[in-house]
PDB file of C-alpha atoms in Angstrom:
ATOM      1  CA  MET A   6       2.996 -15.422  10.524  1.00  0.00           C
ATOM      2  CA  ASN A   7       4.577 -12.590  12.181  1.00  0.00           C
ATOM      3  CA  TYR A   8       7.353 -11.440  10.191  1.00  0.00           C
ATOM      4  CA  PRO A   9       7.795 -10.426   6.813  1.00  0.00           C
ATOM      5  CA  TRP A  10       9.351 -13.689   4.993  1.00  0.00           C
ATOM      6  CA  HIS A  11       5.733 -14.820   5.320  1.00  0.00           C
ATOM      7  CA  ASN A  12       4.498 -12.605   2.568  1.00  0.00           C
ATOM      8  CA  LYS A  13       7.725 -13.025  -0.021  1.00  0.00           C
ATOM      9  CA  ASP A  14       5.048 -14.881  -2.869  1.00  0.00           C
ATOM     10  CA  GLY A  15       3.293 -11.503  -2.134  1.00  0.00           C
ATOM     11  CA  ASN A  16       0.229 -13.241  -0.232  1.00  0.00           C
ATOM     12  CA  ASP A  17      -0.690 -10.556   2.183  1.00  0.00           C
ATOM     13  CA  THR A  18      -3.753 -12.891   3.432  1.00  0.00           C
ATOM     14  CA  LEU A  19      -1.004 -15.654   4.595  1.00  0.00           C
ATOM     15  CA  LEU A  20       0.283 -12.475   7.042  1.00  0.00           C
ATOM     16  CA  ASN A  21      -2.945 -10.815   7.835  1.00  0.00           C
ATOM     17  CA  ASN A  22      -5.847 -13.626   7.799  1.00  0.00           C
ATOM     18  CA  GLY A  23      -7.520 -11.169   5.204  1.00  0.00           C
ATOM     19  CA  ASN A  24      -8.249  -8.436   8.149  1.00  0.00           C
ATOM     20  CA  GLY A  25      -4.566  -7.665   9.542  1.00  0.00           C
ATOM     21  CA  LEU A  26      -5.355  -9.383  12.916  1.00  0.00           C
ATOM     22  CA  PRO A  27      -2.732 -11.577  14.274  1.00  0.00           C
ATOM     23  CA  VAL A  28      -3.317 -15.504  14.030  1.00  0.00           C
ATOM     24  CA  PHE A  29      -2.416 -17.606  17.263  1.00  0.00           C
ATOM     25  CA  TYR A  30      -3.329 -20.886  18.614  1.00  0.00           C
ATOM     26  CA  THR A  31      -2.884 -22.461  21.969  1.00  0.00           C
ATOM     27  CA  LYS A  32      -0.595 -25.063  23.261  1.00  0.00           C
ATOM     28  CA  PRO A  33      -1.666 -26.795  26.776  1.00  0.00           C
ATOM     29  CA  ASP A  34       1.240 -26.769  29.879  1.00  0.00           C
ATOM     30  CA  SER A  35       2.291 -30.681  28.506  1.00  0.00           C
ATOM     31  CA  THR A  36       3.798 -29.048  25.756  1.00  0.00           C
ATOM     32  CA  LEU A  37       6.545 -27.369  27.595  1.00  0.00           C
ATOM     33  CA  LEU A  38      10.141 -28.970  27.586  1.00  0.00           C
ATOM     34  CA  ARG A  39      12.641 -26.848  29.561  1.00  0.00           C
ATOM     35  CA  ASN A  40      15.925 -27.020  31.869  1.00  0.00           C
ATOM     36  CA  GLY A  41      17.758 -28.345  29.068  1.00  0.00           C
ATOM     37  CA  LYS A  42      16.011 -31.667  28.615  1.00  0.00           C
ATOM     38  CA  PRO A  43      16.080 -33.652  25.261  1.00  0.00           C
ATOM     39  CA  PHE A  44      13.248 -33.091  22.952  1.00  0.00           C
ATOM     40  CA  PHE A  45      12.346 -36.761  21.835  1.00  0.00           C
ATOM     41  CA  LEU A  46      11.198 -36.785  17.809  1.00  0.00           C
ATOM     42  CA  PRO A  47       7.769 -38.440  17.988  1.00  0.00           C
ATOM     43  CA  ASP A  48       8.857 -41.662  15.071  1.00  0.00           C
ATOM     44  CA  GLU A  49       4.630 -41.752  13.877  1.00  0.00           C
ATOM     45  CA  MET A  50       4.088 -38.000  13.102  1.00  0.00           C
ATOM     46  CA  GLY A  51       6.575 -37.987  10.545  1.00  0.00           C
ATOM     47  CA  ARG A  52       8.227 -34.766   9.668  1.00  0.00           C
ATOM     48  CA  VAL A  53       8.591 -32.407  12.389  1.00  0.00           C
ATOM     49  CA  GLU A  54      10.089 -28.651  11.887  1.00  0.00           C
ATOM     50  CA  GLY A  55      11.489 -26.390  14.600  1.00  0.00           C
ATOM     51  CA  GLN A  56      11.459 -22.544  14.863  1.00  0.00           C
ATOM     52  CA  ALA A  57      13.012 -20.035  16.863  1.00  0.00           C
ATOM     53  CA  GLU A  58      10.536 -17.386  18.453  1.00  0.00           C
ATOM     54  CA  LEU A  59      11.017 -14.898  20.835  1.00  0.00           C
ATOM     55  CA  VAL A  60       8.849 -15.568  23.915  1.00  0.00           C
ATOM     56  CA  VAL A  61       7.587 -13.578  26.400  1.00  0.00           C
ATOM     57  CA  ARG A  62       5.973 -14.136  30.456  1.00  0.00           C
ATOM     58  CA  ILE A  63       2.712 -12.860  31.437  1.00  0.00           C
ATOM     59  CA  ASN A  64       2.881 -11.646  35.136  1.00  0.00           C
ATOM     60  CA  ARG A  65      -0.314 -10.535  36.114  1.00  0.00           C
ATOM     61  CA  LEU A  66      -4.139 -11.360  35.060  1.00  0.00           C
ATOM     62  CA  GLY A  67      -5.389  -9.327  32.359  1.00  0.00           C
ATOM     63  CA  LYS A  68      -8.684  -9.717  30.028  1.00  0.00           C
ATOM     64  CA  GLY A  69      -8.961  -6.949  27.223  1.00  0.00           C
ATOM     65  CA  ILE A  70      -5.970  -5.517  27.757  1.00  0.00           C
ATOM     66  CA  PRO A  71      -5.463  -2.247  26.092  1.00  0.00           C
ATOM     67  CA  GLU A  72      -2.218  -2.029  23.945  1.00  0.00           C
ATOM     68  CA  ARG A  73      -1.237   1.222  25.644  1.00  0.00           C
ATOM     69  CA  PHE A  74      -0.977  -0.804  29.003  1.00  0.00           C
ATOM     70  CA  ALA A  75      -0.034  -3.986  27.700  1.00  0.00           C
ATOM     71  CA  HIS A  76       3.879  -3.705  28.521  1.00  0.00           C
ATOM     72  CA  ARG A  77       2.513  -3.934  32.411  1.00  0.00           C
ATOM     73  CA  TYR A  78       1.483  -7.775  32.049  1.00  0.00           C
ATOM     74  CA  TYR A  79       4.327  -9.358  31.172  1.00  0.00           C
ATOM     75  CA  ASP A  80       8.138  -9.359  33.029  1.00  0.00           C
ATOM     76  CA  ALA A  81      10.713 -11.331  31.225  1.00  0.00           C
ATOM     77  CA  PHE A  82      11.754 -12.784  27.660  1.00  0.00           C
ATOM     78  CA  THR A  83      13.581 -15.730  26.136  1.00  0.00           C
ATOM     79  CA  VAL A  84      14.023 -17.808  23.370  1.00  0.00           C
ATOM     80  CA  GLY A  85      12.096 -20.764  22.530  1.00  0.00           C
ATOM     81  CA  VAL A  86      11.749 -23.476  20.008  1.00  0.00           C
ATOM     82  CA  ASN A  87       8.069 -24.339  18.486  1.00  0.00           C
ATOM     83  CA  PHE A  88       7.676 -27.496  17.177  1.00  0.00           C
ATOM     84  CA  VAL A  89       5.381 -28.455  14.881  1.00  0.00           C
ATOM     85  CA  ALA A  90       4.746 -32.259  12.823  1.00  0.00           C
ATOM     86  CA  THR A  91       4.599 -30.768   9.386  1.00  0.00           C
ATOM     87  CA  ASP A  92       2.791 -33.916   7.435  1.00  0.00           C
ATOM     88  CA  VAL A  93       0.208 -33.652  10.114  1.00  0.00           C
ATOM     89  CA  LEU A  94      -0.293 -30.755   9.946  1.00  0.00           C
ATOM     90  CA  GLN A  95      -1.144 -30.845   6.257  1.00  0.00           C
ATOM     91  CA  ARG A  96      -3.428 -33.309   6.247  1.00  0.00           C
ATOM     92  CA  LEU A  97      -5.342 -31.457   8.583  1.00  0.00           C
ATOM     93  CA  ARG A  98      -5.282 -28.485   6.602  1.00  0.00           C
ATOM     94  CA  SER A  99      -6.512 -30.495   3.720  1.00  0.00           C
ATOM     95  CA  LEU A 100      -8.907 -32.094   5.420  1.00  0.00           C
ATOM     96  CA  GLY A 101     -10.725 -28.585   7.050  1.00  0.00           C
ATOM     97  CA  LEU A 102      -9.814 -30.005  10.762  1.00  0.00           C
ATOM     98  CA  PRO A 103      -8.181 -28.089  13.479  1.00  0.00           C
ATOM     99  CA  TRP A 104      -4.083 -27.596  13.978  1.00  0.00           C
ATOM    100  CA  ASP A 105      -4.007 -29.753  17.641  1.00  0.00           C
ATOM    101  CA  ALA A 106      -2.635 -32.695  16.654  1.00  0.00           C
ATOM    102  CA  ALA A 107       0.161 -30.934  14.832  1.00  0.00           C
ATOM    103  CA  VAL A 108       1.336 -28.159  17.215  1.00  0.00           C
ATOM    104  CA  ALA A 109       0.134 -28.959  20.531  1.00  0.00           C
ATOM    105  CA  PHE A 110       1.503 -32.338  21.200  1.00  0.00           C
ATOM    106  CA  ASP A 111       3.664 -33.332  23.934  1.00  0.00           C
ATOM    107  CA  GLN A 112       7.285 -31.151  24.283  1.00  0.00           C
ATOM    108  CA  SER A 113       6.338 -29.423  21.327  1.00  0.00           C
ATOM    109  CA  ALA A 114       7.157 -26.163  23.550  1.00  0.00           C
ATOM    110  CA  ALA A 115      10.871 -25.731  24.364  1.00  0.00           C
ATOM    111  CA  ILE A 116      11.767 -22.994  26.448  1.00  0.00           C
ATOM    112  CA  GLY A 117      15.183 -21.407  27.494  1.00  0.00           C
ATOM    113  CA  GLU A 118      16.188 -19.195  30.526  1.00  0.00           C
ATOM    114  CA  TRP A 119      13.976 -16.346  31.341  1.00  0.00           C
ATOM    115  CA  VAL A 120      15.792 -12.761  31.416  1.00  0.00           C
ATOM    116  CA  ALA A 121      13.974  -9.898  33.363  1.00  0.00           C
ATOM    117  CA  LYS A 122      12.722  -7.097  30.634  1.00  0.00           C
ATOM    118  CA  ASP A 123      14.077  -4.604  33.131  1.00  0.00           C
ATOM    119  CA  LYS A 124      18.191  -6.461  32.079  1.00  0.00           C
ATOM    120  CA  LEU A 125      17.434  -6.102  28.418  1.00  0.00           C
ATOM    121  CA  PRO A 126      17.448  -3.060  26.239  1.00  0.00           C
ATOM    122  CA  GLN A 127      15.090  -1.680  23.921  1.00  0.00           C
ATOM    123  CA  LEU A 128      12.486  -4.433  23.811  1.00  0.00           C
ATOM    124  CA  HIS A 129      11.155  -3.422  20.378  1.00  0.00           C
ATOM    125  CA  ASP A 130      14.244  -4.032  18.910  1.00  0.00           C
ATOM    126  CA  LEU A 131      15.686  -7.278  20.937  1.00  0.00           C
ATOM    127  CA  HIS A 132      18.200  -9.497  18.645  1.00  0.00           C
ATOM    128  CA  PHE A 133      17.821 -13.282  19.186  1.00  0.00           C
ATOM    129  CA  SER A 134      19.422 -16.390  17.071  1.00  0.00           C
ATOM    130  CA  LEU A 135      18.962 -20.325  17.083  1.00  0.00           C
ATOM    131  CA  ASP A 136      22.411 -22.254  16.068  1.00  0.00           C
ATOM    132  CA  ILE A 137      21.952 -25.882  15.019  1.00  0.00           C
ATOM    133  CA  ASN A 138      25.060 -28.245  15.452  1.00  0.00           C
ATOM    134  CA  GLY A 139      26.998 -25.092  15.765  1.00  0.00           C
ATOM    135  CA  LYS A 140      25.715 -23.508  12.831  1.00  0.00           C
ATOM    136  CA  ARG A 141      23.090 -20.159  12.831  1.00  0.00           C
ATOM    137  CA  ALA A 142      19.893 -21.331  11.416  1.00  0.00           C
ATOM    138  CA  GLN A 143      17.778 -18.617  12.353  1.00  0.00           C
ATOM    139  CA  GLU A 144      18.036 -15.056  13.589  1.00  0.00           C
ATOM    140  CA  GLY A 145      15.677 -12.222  14.025  1.00  0.00           C
ATOM    141  CA  CYS A 146      14.611  -9.060  15.909  1.00  0.00           C
ATOM    142  CA  ALA A 147      11.576  -7.870  17.496  1.00  0.00           C
ATOM    143  CA  ALA A 148      11.583  -4.796  15.289  1.00  0.00           C
ATOM    144  CA  GLN A 149      10.872  -6.643  11.818  1.00  0.00           C
ATOM    145  CA  MET A 150       7.407  -8.244  13.535  1.00  0.00           C
ATOM    146  CA  ALA A 151       4.403  -7.593  11.854  1.00  0.00           C
ATOM    147  CA  HIS A 152       2.566  -7.382  15.261  1.00  0.00           C
ATOM    148  CA  THR A 153       4.129  -6.231  18.376  1.00  0.00           C
ATOM    149  CA  VAL A 154       4.580  -7.878  21.580  1.00  0.00           C
ATOM    150  CA  ASP A 155       2.112  -5.068  23.063  1.00  0.00           C
ATOM    151  CA  ALA A 156      -0.043  -5.590  20.442  1.00  0.00           C
ATOM    152  CA  LEU A 157      -0.305  -9.435  20.435  1.00  0.00           C
ATOM    153  CA  VAL A 158      -0.761  -9.064  24.433  1.00  0.00           C
ATOM    154  CA  ALA A 159      -3.637  -6.948  23.879  1.00  0.00           C
ATOM    155  CA  HIS A 160      -5.286  -8.855  20.748  1.00  0.00           C
ATOM    156  CA  ILE A 161      -5.113 -12.056  22.452  1.00  0.00           C
ATOM    157  CA  SER A 162      -6.575 -10.763  25.987  1.00  0.00           C
ATOM    158  CA  ARG A 163      -9.762  -9.588  23.874  1.00  0.00           C
ATOM    159  CA  TYR A 164     -10.573 -13.478  23.326  1.00  0.00           C
ATOM    160  CA  MET A 165      -9.198 -15.217  26.681  1.00  0.00           C
ATOM    161  CA  THR A 166      -8.081 -14.046  30.258  1.00  0.00           C
ATOM    162  CA  LEU A 167      -4.208 -13.903  30.657  1.00  0.00           C
ATOM    163  CA  ARG A 168      -3.015 -15.247  33.669  1.00  0.00           C
ATOM    164  CA  THR A 169       0.133 -15.251  35.507  1.00  0.00           C
ATOM    165  CA  GLY A 170       2.857 -17.758  34.151  1.00  0.00           C
ATOM    166  CA  ASP A 171       1.233 -17.635  30.611  1.00  0.00           C
ATOM    167  CA  ILE A 172       3.687 -18.130  27.804  1.00  0.00           C
ATOM    168  CA  LEU A 173       3.479 -16.178  24.579  1.00  0.00           C
ATOM    169  CA  PHE A 174       5.553 -17.105  21.383  1.00  0.00           C
ATOM    170  CA  THR A 175       5.650 -14.350  18.914  1.00  0.00           C
ATOM    171  CA  GLY A 176       6.252 -16.040  15.561  1.00  0.00           C
ATOM    172  CA  THR A 177       9.536 -17.250  13.677  1.00  0.00           C
ATOM    173  CA  PRO A 178      11.524 -14.822  11.150  1.00  0.00           C
ATOM    174  CA  SER A 179      12.251 -17.328   8.675  1.00  0.00           C
ATOM    175  CA  PRO A 180      11.425 -20.639   7.405  1.00  0.00           C
ATOM    176  CA  PRO A 181      11.223 -23.391   9.782  1.00  0.00           C
ATOM    177  CA  MET A 182      14.051 -26.155  10.111  1.00  0.00           C
ATOM    178  CA  ALA A 183      13.458 -29.740  10.138  1.00  0.00           C
ATOM    179  CA  MET A 184      14.920 -31.621  12.943  1.00  0.00           C
ATOM    180  CA  ALA A 185      16.830 -34.581  13.347  1.00  0.00           C
ATOM    181  CA  ILE A 186      18.212 -37.366  15.967  1.00  0.00           C
ATOM    182  CA  ASN A 187      21.462 -35.806  17.232  1.00  0.00           C
ATOM    183  CA  ASP A 188      20.693 -32.430  16.295  1.00  0.00           C
ATOM    184  CA  HIS A 189      22.065 -29.808  19.148  1.00  0.00           C
ATOM    185  CA  LEU A 190      20.539 -26.888  19.520  1.00  0.00           C
ATOM    186  CA  ASP A 191      21.549 -23.454  21.126  1.00  0.00           C
ATOM    187  CA  GLY A 192      19.687 -19.967  21.563  1.00  0.00           C
ATOM    188  CA  THR A 193      20.762 -16.826  22.241  1.00  0.00           C
ATOM    189  CA  LEU A 194      18.904 -13.617  23.414  1.00  0.00           C
ATOM    190  CA  GLU A 195      21.094 -10.155  23.026  1.00  0.00           C
ATOM    191  CA  GLY A 196      23.772 -12.441  22.913  1.00  0.00           C
ATOM    192  CA  MET A 197      23.194 -14.362  25.994  1.00  0.00           C
ATOM    193  CA  GLU A 198      22.934 -18.298  25.715  1.00  0.00           C
ATOM    194  CA  VAL A 199      19.552 -18.876  27.501  1.00  0.00           C
ATOM    195  CA  LEU A 200      18.232 -22.047  25.385  1.00  0.00           C
ATOM    196  CA  HIS A 201      20.250 -25.383  24.687  1.00  0.00           C
ATOM    197  CA  PHE A 202      19.330 -28.983  24.378  1.00  0.00           C
ATOM    198  CA  ASN A 203      19.570 -32.657  22.282  1.00  0.00           C
ATOM    199  CA  VAL A 204      17.553 -33.768  19.590  1.00  0.00           C
ATOM    200  CA  LYS A 205      17.178 -37.586  20.720  1.00  0.00           C
TER     201      LYS A 205
END
């Protein structure tokens, strides 16, 4: 909930959770999908949607990090696809239950190749995109974020210790797309192809 499209209906509480703070959830390391390996649709979970996100790699231990120092705690960026089982999510929400089964299932966090931040221009204005089957599906820019990368790092570190190797997905710039078998996904960061894999 970190981009303007979440608020198109004028419902500020969706983006800001009523108090202007970012909304976040965690995924275990078993959710990681990398090195171009395919994503296997979990048949038993119903509709699964994917959303492109700018992804940040944490490079040092940190707790209670002041926002002005947050830039010292990450060293690389890439593009990722965050998969969500939306049928399961709707059911969990309706029952007031935690989201884990819908957002933290195996291989639900695809990430591309890392690009060192010192190789990238103006980190506050990074552009990224996702193509599905050769057609542009999503594109975004870090400048559109409601909460900057530094603000997210500072906020999350108030509640949990960030460790070297942790990965932070920063939100999706437009509505997610339903995944289908044989889809091919390609992600770019500042025009560089960093992510590619198939859905099976």
